[in-house]
Structure formats: C-alpha cells, structure tokens
Amino acid sequence: MFQRLRGTRDFYPEEMAARNKLFKIIKETAERYGFVEIVSPAIESFDLIAKKSGEDIRDEIYAFEDKGGRTICLIPEFTPSVSRMIANRQKELGKPLKWFSIPRHWRYERPQSGRLREFYQLNVDIFGSKSPKADTEVLSVGISIMLNLGLKDFLFHISNREFLQGLLQESNVSDIHEAFRIIDKREKIPEEEFIESLLNCGIKNYDEILDVLDSVNIENIENFKGRNKMIDRSIDNLLDISKSLDYYGFKEYCTLDLSVVRGLAYYTGMVFEVYDKKKEMRSLFGGGRYDDLVESFGGEPTPAVGFGMGDVVLELMMKKEGVWPEEKTYIDYYVADIGDVDKYVLSIVRKLRDKGYRVSFDLADRNLSNQLKYADRINAKNVIFVGEKELKEGKIVIKNMETGEQEKVEIGKI
RNA sequence: GCUAGGGUAGGGUAGCGGUUAUCCUAAAGGACUGUGGAUCCUUUGACUCGGGUUCAAAUCCCGGCCCUGGCCCCA
C-alpha cells in the first residue's frame, strides 16, 4: 500500500467541495475589487527563485536537475514568477495592474500546525502604483475576503518599514536587514538576548527606539514628524492609509503596530501582518510594499504592493471559528429501474441531464433495495422509479427523498 | 536538522506478555411478490515495518517509516 508523501493532502469529494467553495468566495471577492486572475507554471528555473532569496534557499525547496541538466524547482512562492511575467511583457501591460492568483506552492519543511509541504496560497498584488490608495486597496480586499469567509475576530497590524529604518539611520547600524529581523523576533526571544543582538548590530540607543515603537499610535504619530525625511514619509503614508480605511469603513479591523517589520529584505514601505484578535494562532497572513523587486528581476522600475495568504492556516482559523464550509456532494435525481426498462431509463436520464440536472442511474445491476441504499448514499434529492407496472399506463413515480413524498407522473412530462 | 508524544480492519475503538484480537460503524452480496432509505442473514477487513528479549510479543526493548505538536526557518 502506498502512502501520501509527508506534508501533502488528498482531497476526497467532500473536502474538494469545501475547497471549491472557499476558492469561489475568494475569487469572487477579488474580482469585485477589480482584480483579474492569472496563473503561472508550477516549475521555474532555480535561478529565478534564487534571484530573490539567495542560493541557500535550495535546502528549503524542492529543487532538482531535469533530464537536460537544468536546475529547476517547484515554486515555493509566487513573487518571482509574477515579477518575471511583468518583466516579460513590460510594455504592453496597462498600469496599474491588479492581479490575483491561487497557485500551489511546495516547500521542503517539517509539517506542523498550519504548515504543510504542499499548499495553496492566494496572492493579490497591485503593480505600477505608488499611491497609498493602492496600499489601502490591497488591505481592503484582504479584509473583505476575511469577512466574506465568515471571519471577524481578526486584526490587521499595519506598519511602515521606513519609520523604523529612519529611526535606525540615526544610530550607526551595521546591517539594517539584520536589525529588521531581530526586531521582528522581539516577542519570541528572551529580552536579554534581544538587547544583546541589537547591540551587536550597532544599535546603542535601543531603549529610545523601543520606547518610540511602543508609544506611537495612530493619534499621536504626527508628533514624531520632523526627525528625518524617511520617517516623515512613512508617517504621511500611514496617515493616508488610516484616513482611507476610515472612509472605506474598515478602520475597525486595523491597528497601527510599528513592531511589524517582517523579516524579509525586499519590503520597502507599508507592511502588515494579520492575527486573530487574541493572537492565539500564528500569523494568518501578511504582505506589504516592495517597490524595487520587479526591477531586480530585469523589469522597468515598478512599484508594487500585495500579500500572500496560505490556505492551511486559513482552514485552521475557519474551523476554529466554526465557519468552515461543510459541503456535501449530491445529485438531483437517481433513476431506479424495476424490471427490463433500460430504454425508458436512459431516455429519462438524458432528458434530465440536458435540462441541467445532476443525474445518475444503476450501473451495477442492483435490486431495488440496494439501488435505494445507493441513492441515499450519494445524497440523491429525488429518486425516479421506472417500473413495468406504471409504464403500462405511461407513468413513472418520483419520490422526494427528503420528505418521503412521492407522486405518479406521466412519462412525457419529464 | 533538533525535540516531545503517538501509530490495532476504510473510520472510531477494547485488549497492554499466553484470547479464535473486542465492539460499533462502513463496504460488498443475499432474503423479504416493486417503496425495503427498514429488518434479518452472509461475507470482506487490522496489530506501521525491521531487529531483539522471552518457552510465548499487538503487549517489553532498540532502530526505521509515518502521524500530531514544539524549535530552527517562515517567502
């Protein structure tokens, strides 16, 4: 007997139905915001992936040599592919682009709660707009998706990297991305270790910086202006976003949280991370602005903002909140035969199918009892009995399986 | 890569040194003159794998595999 590979999932009919429902809600929401769907290959050259994440990524992904000796990999994320797509057709695409996709990704990791080796990830991005309105649009579609999925106990923690970057510029930081990584980990590591790491980075005034991070909120942030250009720019951006979110009616789902920096090197402006309100689970998803990335993939300079939302944590959260779709598969009609009536059964089945109904009939030469059992099993809404007795008067019997009621109908009426 | 706890029919379980490995459920088939979605009967089907201890291993020990968490990492 063969087993599934570690960290992968089979989707049996009910599970597939649930997934289809989930994706349908997500797609419809994204489309209502004017995003259009794209998809790209599951395999890409290793160089493309390494361009963004570095050669070391090899240990964490599925990479291998193909028969032509090329090093290729199963895509572990979407950003390189979509950046490539944009760079490839730079000239003909009308900006701003609003694209979404729900590709499958593969990562060679140890599976644990909310994390598998194969998963789906919604990617929503706007390319070609620097405006805070694009930041807000991305946040809003994210909030709408959560709400349309039936979730409400979530909070978008919004920040802007340039604020912290501006603060750090004032001290002599050796490696700014290392500093981002450390501050991103603040809640996870012991205080002493945290401070020591900051000192190692050359941040001597760490207490001042932490003080600022802790005391800033959306009401008083304006008071921090005037320190340097970068900080001012980030404050304007955050205030713009906050204002737009208020106008749009989504302010209640957001909070300013400057401790959110995200570990990744490529983010340039607004960044956000979504948590359940009680912060019991790992981060649900996150994203931000990455204005330099497309250019680094060989395209023209193209500002971009977006997010990635994995399906695994989402499913956990939805199950916890009791809003996971429990979809049952069903058919509209099961046509049961009693006696030698194939001719009638098949013509009835054909007519009903042409009308758009989901229809099945006996494929296993079963007796009536077992046919009914099967009809029940596959969740048939109605059973049509085609029996020799009724056929003599040109009739068939339709039974509603939910109410148990049944009636004789002229065969021509189908 | 490190680490904790698990693995008994398709699903859920009992057994925890000697049983014909328990029960529920499921599936397949049959009976019942064509409402039988019921009932009754029959059948199918399991100790994760390998090694060790023992007269005897599902049961104890070691290792692999897999599952569920945690760490690392998190795009």
JSON list of C-alpha atoms in Angstrom, two decimals, chain A residues 21-109:
[
{"chain": "A", "resi": 21, "resn": "LYS", "atom": "CA", "xyz": [-16.46, 26.82, -2.01]},
{"chain": "A", "resi": 22, "resn": "LEU", "atom": "CA", "xyz": [-13.56, 28.55, -0.27]},
{"chain": "A", "resi": 23, "resn": "PHE", "atom": "CA", "xyz": [-11.82, 29.43, -3.53]},
{"chain": "A", "resi": 24, "resn": "LYS", "atom": "CA", "xyz": [-15.09, 30.60, -5.06]},
{"chain": "A", "resi": 25, "resn": "ILE", "atom": "CA", "xyz": [-15.61, 33.11, -2.26]},
{"chain": "A", "resi": 26, "resn": "ILE", "atom": "CA", "xyz": [-12.03, 34.32, -2.52]},
{"chain": "A", "resi": 27, "resn": "LYS", "atom": "CA", "xyz": [-12.15, 34.67, -6.31]},
{"chain": "A", "resi": 28, "resn": "GLU", "atom": "CA", "xyz": [-15.48, 36.46, -6.36]},
{"chain": "A", "resi": 29, "resn": "THR", "atom": "CA", "xyz": [-14.27, 38.91, -3.73]},
{"chain": "A", "resi": 30, "resn": "ALA", "atom": "CA", "xyz": [-11.02, 39.65, -5.54]},
{"chain": "A", "resi": 31, "resn": "GLU", "atom": "CA", "xyz": [-12.92, 40.13, -8.79]},
{"chain": "A", "resi": 32, "resn": "ARG", "atom": "CA", "xyz": [-15.32, 42.56, -7.16]},
{"chain": "A", "resi": 33, "resn": "TYR", "atom": "CA", "xyz": [-12.28, 44.66, -6.30]},
{"chain": "A", "resi": 34, "resn": "GLY", "atom": "CA", "xyz": [-11.27, 44.67, -9.95]},
{"chain": "A", "resi": 35, "resn": "PHE", "atom": "CA", "xyz": [-8.50, 42.10, -9.66]},
{"chain": "A", "resi": 36, "resn": "VAL", "atom": "CA", "xyz": [-8.09, 39.64, -12.52]},
{"chain": "A", "resi": 37, "resn": "GLU", "atom": "CA", "xyz": [-6.81, 36.10, -12.24]},
{"chain": "A", "resi": 38, "resn": "ILE", "atom": "CA", "xyz": [-3.53, 34.79, -13.59]},
{"chain": "A", "resi": 39, "resn": "VAL", "atom": "CA", "xyz": [-1.54, 31.59, -13.17]},
{"chain": "A", "resi": 40, "resn": "SER", "atom": "CA", "xyz": [2.00, 30.54, -14.00]},
{"chain": "A", "resi": 41, "resn": "PRO", "atom": "CA", "xyz": [3.85, 27.21, -14.18]},
{"chain": "A", "resi": 42, "resn": "ALA", "atom": "CA", "xyz": [4.42, 25.05, -11.12]},
{"chain": "A", "resi": 43, "resn": "ILE", "atom": "CA", "xyz": [8.07, 24.75, -12.11]},
{"chain": "A", "resi": 44, "resn": "GLU", "atom": "CA", "xyz": [10.58, 27.53, -12.62]},
{"chain": "A", "resi": 45, "resn": "SER", "atom": "CA", "xyz": [14.32, 27.70, -13.02]},
{"chain": "A", "resi": 46, "resn": "PHE", "atom": "CA", "xyz": [16.17, 27.59, -9.74]},
{"chain": "A", "resi": 47, "resn": "ASP", "atom": "CA", "xyz": [17.98, 30.77, -10.70]},
{"chain": "A", "resi": 48, "resn": "LEU", "atom": "CA", "xyz": [14.73, 32.72, -10.75]},
{"chain": "A", "resi": 49, "resn": "ILE", "atom": "CA", "xyz": [13.87, 31.67, -7.22]},
{"chain": "A", "resi": 50, "resn": "ALA", "atom": "CA", "xyz": [17.44, 32.17, -6.00]},
{"chain": "A", "resi": 51, "resn": "LYS", "atom": "CA", "xyz": [17.48, 35.65, -7.51]},
{"chain": "A", "resi": 52, "resn": "LYS", "atom": "CA", "xyz": [15.17, 36.82, -4.78]},
{"chain": "A", "resi": 53, "resn": "SER", "atom": "CA", "xyz": [16.00, 34.53, -1.88]},
{"chain": "A", "resi": 54, "resn": "GLY", "atom": "CA", "xyz": [19.63, 33.56, -2.42]},
{"chain": "A", "resi": 55, "resn": "GLU", "atom": "CA", "xyz": [21.30, 30.23, -3.16]},
{"chain": "A", "resi": 56, "resn": "ASP", "atom": "CA", "xyz": [20.71, 28.97, 0.38]},
{"chain": "A", "resi": 57, "resn": "ILE", "atom": "CA", "xyz": [17.01, 28.63, -0.38]},
{"chain": "A", "resi": 58, "resn": "ARG", "atom": "CA", "xyz": [17.90, 25.36, -2.08]},
{"chain": "A", "resi": 59, "resn": "ASP", "atom": "CA", "xyz": [17.74, 23.43, 1.20]},
{"chain": "A", "resi": 60, "resn": "GLU", "atom": "CA", "xyz": [14.21, 24.60, 1.84]},
{"chain": "A", "resi": 61, "resn": "ILE", "atom": "CA", "xyz": [12.58, 23.90, -1.52]},
{"chain": "A", "resi": 62, "resn": "TYR", "atom": "CA", "xyz": [12.07, 21.09, -3.99]},
{"chain": "A", "resi": 63, "resn": "ALA", "atom": "CA", "xyz": [14.93, 21.64, -6.43]},
{"chain": "A", "resi": 64, "resn": "PHE", "atom": "CA", "xyz": [16.38, 19.06, -8.82]},
{"chain": "A", "resi": 65, "resn": "GLU", "atom": "CA", "xyz": [18.05, 18.54, -12.14]},
{"chain": "A", "resi": 66, "resn": "ASP", "atom": "CA", "xyz": [15.83, 17.79, -15.12]},
{"chain": "A", "resi": 67, "resn": "LYS", "atom": "CA", "xyz": [16.83, 15.47, -17.93]},
{"chain": "A", "resi": 68, "resn": "GLY", "atom": "CA", "xyz": [18.50, 18.31, -19.78]},
{"chain": "A", "resi": 69, "resn": "GLY", "atom": "CA", "xyz": [20.73, 19.07, -16.82]},
{"chain": "A", "resi": 70, "resn": "ARG", "atom": "CA", "xyz": [18.87, 22.26, -15.90]},
{"chain": "A", "resi": 71, "resn": "THR", "atom": "CA", "xyz": [18.32, 23.01, -12.23]},
{"chain": "A", "resi": 72, "resn": "ILE", "atom": "CA", "xyz": [14.63, 23.62, -11.75]},
{"chain": "A", "resi": 73, "resn": "CYS", "atom": "CA", "xyz": [12.32, 23.76, -8.77]},
{"chain": "A", "resi": 74, "resn": "LEU", "atom": "CA", "xyz": [8.71, 23.54, -7.72]},
{"chain": "A", "resi": 75, "resn": "ILE", "atom": "CA", "xyz": [7.73, 27.11, -6.93]},
{"chain": "A", "resi": 76, "resn": "PRO", "atom": "CA", "xyz": [7.89, 27.89, -3.19]},
{"chain": "A", "resi": 77, "resn": "GLU", "atom": "CA", "xyz": [6.25, 31.29, -3.66]},
{"chain": "A", "resi": 78, "resn": "PHE", "atom": "CA", "xyz": [4.65, 33.40, -6.32]},
{"chain": "A", "resi": 79, "resn": "THR", "atom": "CA", "xyz": [6.51, 36.70, -6.33]},
{"chain": "A", "resi": 80, "resn": "PRO", "atom": "CA", "xyz": [9.42, 35.64, -8.59]},
{"chain": "A", "resi": 81, "resn": "SER", "atom": "CA", "xyz": [7.03, 34.20, -11.19]},
{"chain": "A", "resi": 82, "resn": "VAL", "atom": "CA", "xyz": [4.75, 37.19, -11.27]},
{"chain": "A", "resi": 83, "resn": "SER", "atom": "CA", "xyz": [7.73, 39.54, -11.42]},
{"chain": "A", "resi": 84, "resn": "ARG", "atom": "CA", "xyz": [9.02, 37.56, -14.36]},
{"chain": "A", "resi": 85, "resn": "MET", "atom": "CA", "xyz": [5.63, 37.77, -16.08]},
{"chain": "A", "resi": 86, "resn": "ILE", "atom": "CA", "xyz": [5.64, 41.54, -15.72]},
{"chain": "A", "resi": 87, "resn": "ALA", "atom": "CA", "xyz": [9.23, 41.96, -16.84]},
{"chain": "A", "resi": 88, "resn": "ASN", "atom": "CA", "xyz": [8.48, 39.76, -19.90]},
{"chain": "A", "resi": 89, "resn": "ARG", "atom": "CA", "xyz": [5.65, 41.96, -21.14]},
{"chain": "A", "resi": 90, "resn": "GLN", "atom": "CA", "xyz": [6.54, 45.24, -19.55]},
{"chain": "A", "resi": 91, "resn": "LYS", "atom": "CA", "xyz": [5.46, 47.40, -22.48]},
{"chain": "A", "resi": 92, "resn": "GLU", "atom": "CA", "xyz": [2.05, 46.03, -23.31]},
{"chain": "A", "resi": 93, "resn": "LEU", "atom": "CA", "xyz": [0.56, 45.86, -19.81]},
{"chain": "A", "resi": 94, "resn": "GLY", "atom": "CA", "xyz": [-1.56, 48.81, -18.71]},
{"chain": "A", "resi": 95, "resn": "LYS", "atom": "CA", "xyz": [-0.70, 50.01, -15.23]},
{"chain": "A", "resi": 96, "resn": "PRO", "atom": "CA", "xyz": [-1.74, 49.80, -12.54]},
{"chain": "A", "resi": 97, "resn": "LEU", "atom": "CA", "xyz": [-2.14, 46.05, -12.79]},
{"chain": "A", "resi": 98, "resn": "LYS", "atom": "CA", "xyz": [-4.44, 44.35, -10.31]},
{"chain": "A", "resi": 99, "resn": "TRP", "atom": "CA", "xyz": [-3.68, 40.66, -10.39]},
{"chain": "A", "resi": 100, "resn": "PHE", "atom": "CA", "xyz": [-4.53, 37.69, -8.20]},
{"chain": "A", "resi": 101, "resn": "SER", "atom": "CA", "xyz": [-3.74, 34.01, -8.30]},
{"chain": "A", "resi": 102, "resn": "ILE", "atom": "CA", "xyz": [-4.25, 30.91, -6.14]},
{"chain": "A", "resi": 103, "resn": "PRO", "atom": "CA", "xyz": [-1.26, 28.79, -7.12]},
{"chain": "A", "resi": 104, "resn": "ARG", "atom": "CA", "xyz": [0.04, 25.68, -5.41]},
{"chain": "A", "resi": 105, "resn": "HIS", "atom": "CA", "xyz": [3.36, 26.02, -3.65]},
{"chain": "A", "resi": 106, "resn": "TRP", "atom": "CA", "xyz": [5.86, 23.49, -2.33]},
{"chain": "A", "resi": 107, "resn": "ARG", "atom": "CA", "xyz": [8.35, 23.92, 0.46]},
{"chain": "A", "resi": 108, "resn": "TYR", "atom": "CA", "xyz": [10.62, 21.27, 1.90]},
{"chain": "A", "resi": 109, "resn": "GLU", "atom": "CA", "xyz": [9.83, 21.87, 5.56]}
]
